[in-house]
Coordinates of C-alpha atoms in Angstrom, one line a residue:
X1 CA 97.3 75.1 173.6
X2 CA 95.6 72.5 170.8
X3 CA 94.9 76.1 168.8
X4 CA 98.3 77.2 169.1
X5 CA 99.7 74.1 167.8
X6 CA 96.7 74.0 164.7
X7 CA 97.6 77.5 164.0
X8 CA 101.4 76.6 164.2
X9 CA 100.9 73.6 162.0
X10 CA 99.0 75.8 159.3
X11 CA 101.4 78.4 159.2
X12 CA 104.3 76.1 158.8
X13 CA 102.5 73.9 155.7
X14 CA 101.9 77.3 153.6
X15 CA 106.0 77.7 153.8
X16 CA 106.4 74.3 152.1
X17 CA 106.8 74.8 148.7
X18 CA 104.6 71.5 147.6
X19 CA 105.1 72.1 143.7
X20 CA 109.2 72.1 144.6
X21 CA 108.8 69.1 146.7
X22 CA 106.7 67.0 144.6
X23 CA 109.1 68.6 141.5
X24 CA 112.2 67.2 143.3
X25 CA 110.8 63.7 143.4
X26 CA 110.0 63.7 139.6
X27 CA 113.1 65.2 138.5
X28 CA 115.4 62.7 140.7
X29 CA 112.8 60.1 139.1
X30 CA 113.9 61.0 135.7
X31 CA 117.6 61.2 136.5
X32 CA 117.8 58.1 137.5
X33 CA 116.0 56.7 134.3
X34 CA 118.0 58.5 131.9
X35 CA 121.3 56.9 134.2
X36 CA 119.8 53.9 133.4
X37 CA 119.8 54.9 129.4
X38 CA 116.2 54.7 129.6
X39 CA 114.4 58.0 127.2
X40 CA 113.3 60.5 129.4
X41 CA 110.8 63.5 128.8
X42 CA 112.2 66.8 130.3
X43 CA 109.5 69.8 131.2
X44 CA 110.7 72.9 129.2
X45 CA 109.6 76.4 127.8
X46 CA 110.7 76.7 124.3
X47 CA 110.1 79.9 122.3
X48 CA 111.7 79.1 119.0
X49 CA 111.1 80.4 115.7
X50 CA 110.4 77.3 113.7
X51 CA 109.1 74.8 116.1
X52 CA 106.6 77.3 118.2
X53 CA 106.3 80.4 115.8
X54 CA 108.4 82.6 117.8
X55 CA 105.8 81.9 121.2
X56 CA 106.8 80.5 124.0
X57 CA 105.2 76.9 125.0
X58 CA 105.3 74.4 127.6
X59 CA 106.5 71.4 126.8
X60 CA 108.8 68.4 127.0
X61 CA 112.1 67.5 125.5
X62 CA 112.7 63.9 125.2
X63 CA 116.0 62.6 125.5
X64 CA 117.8 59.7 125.6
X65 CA 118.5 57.1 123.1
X66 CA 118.1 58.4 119.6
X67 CA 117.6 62.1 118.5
X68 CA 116.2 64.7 120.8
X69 CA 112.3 65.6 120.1
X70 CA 110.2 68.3 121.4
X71 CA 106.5 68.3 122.1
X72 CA 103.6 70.3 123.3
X73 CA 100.7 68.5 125.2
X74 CA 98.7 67.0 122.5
X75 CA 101.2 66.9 119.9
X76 CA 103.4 64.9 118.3
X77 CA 107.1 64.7 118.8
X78 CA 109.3 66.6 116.3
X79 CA 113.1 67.1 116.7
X80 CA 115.2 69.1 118.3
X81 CA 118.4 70.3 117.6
X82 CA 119.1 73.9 118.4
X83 CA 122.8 73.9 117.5
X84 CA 125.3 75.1 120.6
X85 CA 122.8 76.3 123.3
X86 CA 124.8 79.5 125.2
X87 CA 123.6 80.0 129.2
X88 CA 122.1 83.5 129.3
X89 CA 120.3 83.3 132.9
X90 CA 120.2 80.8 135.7
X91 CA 118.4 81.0 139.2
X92 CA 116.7 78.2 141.7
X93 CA 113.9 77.5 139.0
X94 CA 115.3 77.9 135.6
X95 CA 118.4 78.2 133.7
X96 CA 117.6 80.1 130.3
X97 CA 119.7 78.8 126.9
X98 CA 120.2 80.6 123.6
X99 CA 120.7 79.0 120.7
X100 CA 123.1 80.8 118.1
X101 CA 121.8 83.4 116.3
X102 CA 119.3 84.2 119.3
X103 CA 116.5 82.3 117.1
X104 CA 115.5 79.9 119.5
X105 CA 115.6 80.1 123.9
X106 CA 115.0 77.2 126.3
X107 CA 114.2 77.5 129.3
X108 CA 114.1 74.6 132.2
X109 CA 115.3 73.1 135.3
X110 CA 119.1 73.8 136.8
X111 CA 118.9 69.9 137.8
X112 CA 117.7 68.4 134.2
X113 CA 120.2 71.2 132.4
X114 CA 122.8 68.5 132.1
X115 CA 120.6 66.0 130.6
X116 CA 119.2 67.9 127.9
X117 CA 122.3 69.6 126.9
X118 CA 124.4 66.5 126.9
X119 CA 121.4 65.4 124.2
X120 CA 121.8 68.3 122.2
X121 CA 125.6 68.2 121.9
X122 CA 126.6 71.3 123.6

């Protein structure tokens, strides 16, 4: 019976999505810092011609009070302002934006959409 359960136990924490879990907590962390009108760093894939040479990175954009900046771990912060951002694709992880012109996609959480756009004025 003691194996059962083990083997029950196991097979239910490899269904747990930790990275979502632990992901919900940070991002309900940050929401409630940017309610607060503190600046916030949002996780992000950015493939954009200027600010990553037409790659995509992982990054953060930082919003909040003052402009919006991008960076890349290690870098500095530089800003950000792609213009009207258009919603191309959206799904449980990510909602992809394009910028006009097609020059620039961003790429991020459904939940911290809101915050970033609302930064960038779209």
């Amino acid at each position: 019976m003691g194996e059962l359960l083990v083997v029950l136990v196991g097979n239910l924490l490899t269904m747990i999505d930790m990275t979502e879990l632990f992901g919900a907590r940070r991002r309900r962390a940050r929401a409630a810092a940017a309610a607060r009108g503190e600046r916030v760093s949002v996780p992000c894939v950015l493939r954009s011609e200027e600010l990553t040479d037409g790659r995509e990175r992982r990054g953060w954009i930082a919003v909040g009070e003052g402009p919006a900046t991008w960076r890349t771990p290690g870098g500095e912060p530089v800003a950000f302002d792609p213009g009207e951002l258009t919603m191309q694709a959206v799904d449980r992880q990510a909602v992809t934006f394009h910028a006009a012109g097609g020059r620039t996609e961003l790429r991020l959480h459904p939940d911290e959409a809101s915050l970033v756009l609302r930064a960038c004025g779209s």
